[in-house]
């Protein structure tokens, strides 16, 4: 089982090696910005070479502002553009995938419009690397909060020529905050999508069903550590930490000990 953490793009490989990680996740630029993604330091070729030499697999998290489900042209169209730019940048560094949030429509809108927009987006993407759509913690009209939401999105994407390059990133904090049962969520998601490509392994500061996305260090939040470990074993997917960075070394060591990885 590959284990890693979110690191700084300008020192990604050095940080990953210091953590004893197999994989690392980066953002390319300000995740709250609409600006075109950029690779800091010596650029994409250097980062790709460093990752290859160190045996570190890379993932890119797309900007948080992206919402391809939106019915607002001023949000949806720039979101598609930025997602494609992120995919292109991810290719340059040799990334295994691009994680992107599922997005939402507004409270007074039909969610089917959001799913339709997702289908149009996926059909139009040049998927040089897979996109991994991440489940979300809150929002009644979110595309990826509830199991029914995941089912409806995958139904909308069914038949797309690009579906083979659309995966799922399961965030444990988000699933807990959404009120999903962590003891059954893996089998339920696999029953819908047939795949879980990455697990964001995060504890939660808040109670189940709170809708609040506040990550906590492993073992210091609301998640039962044994339930979390069982989820990881069942998912059989690479594991990425998004907990506070100062905890990553100890958490990776603990996960390796518990998972025999």
XYZ file of C-alpha atoms in Angstrom:
261
model
C 0.000 0.000 0.000
C 1.458 3.345 -1.061
C 1.388 5.998 1.679
C 2.157 9.702 1.491
C 1.069 13.228 2.325
C 0.317 16.657 0.935
C 3.581 18.600 0.639
C 4.820 21.953 -0.667
C 5.322 21.940 -4.434
C 8.591 23.895 -4.229
C 10.200 21.230 -2.019
C 7.949 18.278 -2.754
C 10.465 15.491 -3.206
C 12.770 16.524 -0.372
C 9.788 16.684 1.982
C 8.377 13.366 0.796
C 11.727 11.606 1.227
C 12.144 13.080 4.710
C 8.702 11.761 5.654
C 9.472 8.279 4.372
C 6.603 8.617 1.892
C 5.946 6.646 -1.283
C 3.690 9.287 -2.826
C 3.080 13.011 -2.474
C 0.307 15.442 -3.321
C 0.899 19.035 -4.408
C -1.047 22.051 -5.565
C 0.437 23.994 -8.462
C -0.114 27.586 -7.435
C -2.624 29.187 -5.056
C -5.531 26.720 -4.602
C -7.877 29.654 -4.014
C -6.906 31.365 -7.278
C -8.132 31.178 -10.882
C -4.589 31.667 -12.183
C -3.047 29.106 -14.522
C -1.157 26.415 -12.571
C 2.603 26.833 -12.376
C 5.417 24.562 -11.204
C 7.752 26.431 -8.824
C 11.516 26.163 -8.621
C 13.271 24.696 -11.650
C 10.010 23.738 -13.349
C 8.139 20.635 -14.429
C 11.040 18.731 -15.987
C 13.136 19.083 -12.829
C 10.305 18.039 -10.519
C 9.492 15.035 -12.694
C 13.142 13.995 -12.735
C 13.499 14.389 -8.976
C 10.356 12.324 -8.374
C 11.560 9.568 -10.693
C 15.004 9.447 -9.105
C 13.502 9.267 -5.610
C 10.782 6.771 -6.556
C 8.049 9.158 -5.380
C 4.668 9.065 -7.108
C 3.017 12.477 -7.532
C -0.614 13.584 -7.448
C -1.948 17.093 -8.112
C -4.860 18.612 -6.209
C -6.755 21.024 -8.445
C -7.699 24.473 -7.185
C -10.533 24.595 -4.677
C -12.346 27.304 -6.663
C -13.163 24.874 -9.488
C -16.860 24.047 -9.754
C -17.674 22.496 -13.124
C -21.189 21.673 -11.886
C -22.155 25.340 -11.576
C -24.920 26.772 -13.726
C -23.192 30.171 -13.599
C -21.222 30.634 -16.837
C -18.728 32.876 -15.049
C -17.841 29.994 -12.743
C -18.425 26.894 -14.880
C -16.484 27.954 -17.993
C -13.366 29.175 -16.108
C -13.596 25.996 -14.012
C -13.394 23.778 -17.086
C -10.492 25.808 -18.434
C -8.584 25.690 -15.147
C -9.201 21.961 -14.748
C -7.785 21.283 -18.210
C -4.788 23.514 -17.470
C -4.215 21.562 -14.264
C -4.372 18.262 -16.128
C -1.839 19.582 -18.651
C 0.479 20.724 -15.855
C 0.104 17.367 -14.092
C 1.281 15.587 -17.235
C 4.409 17.720 -17.198
C 5.455 16.536 -13.739
C 4.500 12.911 -14.372
C 1.574 12.914 -11.942
C -0.635 9.848 -11.555
C -3.834 11.860 -11.288
C -5.571 15.154 -10.598
C -7.920 15.356 -7.609
C -10.865 17.711 -8.093
C -13.817 18.512 -5.845
C -17.270 17.499 -7.006
C -18.729 20.987 -6.775
C -22.361 21.969 -6.312
C -25.355 23.884 -7.581
C -27.188 26.534 -5.559
C -29.877 25.700 -3.024
C -32.757 26.572 -5.350
C -31.459 24.635 -8.380
C -32.093 21.115 -9.636
C -29.030 18.957 -9.017
C -29.552 17.292 -12.379
C -28.248 20.446 -14.020
C -24.996 19.994 -12.115
C -24.682 16.380 -13.216
C -25.361 17.387 -16.812
C -22.619 19.998 -16.555
C -20.228 17.393 -15.217
C -20.969 15.138 -18.185
C -20.327 17.964 -20.642
C -17.083 18.776 -18.846
C -15.821 15.185 -18.865
C -16.756 14.714 -22.517
C -14.742 17.811 -23.422
C -11.598 17.140 -21.401
C -8.328 15.907 -22.837
C -7.604 13.418 -20.074
C -3.887 12.896 -20.419
C -3.950 11.813 -16.782
C -7.010 10.619 -14.835
C -9.142 12.975 -12.797
C -10.183 11.715 -9.361
C -13.436 13.293 -8.184
C -13.431 13.798 -4.416
C -16.414 13.370 -2.111
C -17.349 16.470 -0.139
C -18.267 17.159 3.479
C -21.208 19.542 3.218
C -23.728 21.233 0.989
C -27.250 19.919 0.411
C -26.843 20.399 -3.347
C -23.289 19.088 -3.536
C -22.534 16.653 -6.347
C -20.513 14.258 -4.161
C -21.760 14.449 -0.556
C -24.191 11.550 -0.254
C -24.113 8.057 -1.741
C -27.132 8.965 -3.858
C -25.150 11.961 -5.135
C -22.232 9.750 -6.157
C -24.661 7.355 -7.833
C -26.347 10.157 -9.776
C -23.035 11.623 -10.945
C -21.706 8.274 -12.140
C -25.017 7.615 -13.888
C -24.650 10.945 -15.690
C -21.116 10.037 -16.764
C -22.083 6.560 -17.956
C -21.343 6.162 -21.646
C -18.770 8.941 -21.832
C -15.731 8.024 -23.902
C -13.613 9.473 -21.092
C -15.210 7.497 -18.248
C -12.244 5.134 -17.981
C -10.084 8.076 -16.913
C -12.516 9.327 -14.270
C -11.795 7.918 -10.827
C -12.790 8.591 -7.250
C -10.883 10.018 -4.287
C -12.475 9.032 -0.979
C -11.826 11.527 1.815
C -12.456 9.980 5.233
C -13.057 13.290 7.034
C -15.494 14.375 4.337
C -17.330 11.047 4.448
C -17.645 11.294 8.239
C -18.819 14.913 8.034
C -21.373 13.980 5.369
C -22.838 11.389 7.710
C -21.706 8.332 5.755
C -20.987 5.096 7.617
C -17.229 4.556 7.499
C -17.696 0.843 8.154
C -19.655 0.355 4.930
C -18.719 3.315 2.714
C -15.994 1.494 0.773
C -18.242 -1.363 -0.317
C -21.072 1.067 -1.055
C -18.892 3.347 -3.178
C -17.318 0.422 -5.005
C -20.803 -0.859 -5.723
C -21.526 2.423 -7.509
C -18.266 3.337 -9.212
C -16.341 0.069 -9.275
C -13.235 1.944 -8.164
C -11.558 3.939 -5.430
C -8.305 5.365 -6.786
C -7.016 7.291 -3.758
C -7.939 7.740 -0.093
C -7.461 11.070 1.638
C -6.793 9.741 5.129
C -7.939 12.401 7.576
C -9.439 12.441 11.053
C -12.226 14.951 11.820
C -12.556 17.599 14.484
C -16.366 17.476 14.293
C -19.162 15.016 14.889
C -20.534 12.719 12.198
C -23.026 14.432 9.911
C -21.833 17.918 10.886
C -21.103 18.914 7.282
C -17.930 20.594 8.530
C -14.608 20.012 6.764
C -12.031 20.375 9.537
C -9.233 17.816 9.458
C -7.618 16.523 12.640
C -4.444 14.496 13.245
C -5.030 10.745 13.149
C -6.248 9.497 16.521
C -6.975 13.001 17.813
C -10.400 13.501 16.257
C -13.782 11.821 16.102
C -12.858 8.819 13.914
C -12.301 5.413 15.499
C -8.725 4.454 14.508
C -9.671 0.786 14.059
C -12.550 1.706 11.755
C -10.219 3.963 9.779
C -7.629 1.200 9.397
C -10.301 -1.279 8.303
C -11.483 1.221 5.692
C -7.951 1.581 4.309
C -7.465 -2.169 4.130
C -10.749 -2.624 2.312
C -10.186 0.232 -0.144
C -6.788 -1.158 -1.237
C -5.898 2.236 -2.697
C -2.966 4.629 -2.206
C -3.294 6.611 1.037
C -2.646 10.360 1.217
C -2.566 12.358 4.442
C -3.997 15.886 4.556
C -3.582 16.266 8.298
C -1.384 18.990 9.879
C 2.128 18.638 8.378
C 3.883 18.383 11.732
C 2.119 15.044 12.287
C 2.970 13.421 8.945
C 6.176 11.616 9.932
C 4.574 9.923 12.933
C 1.340 9.198 11.063
C 3.088 7.572 8.095
C 5.138 5.420 10.481
C 1.971 4.433 12.366
C 0.105 3.571 9.175
C 3.008 1.423 7.965
C 3.120 -0.420 11.288
C -0.638 -1.002 11.365
C -1.071 -1.850 7.704
C 2.132 -3.828 7.275
C 3.087 -1.605 4.351
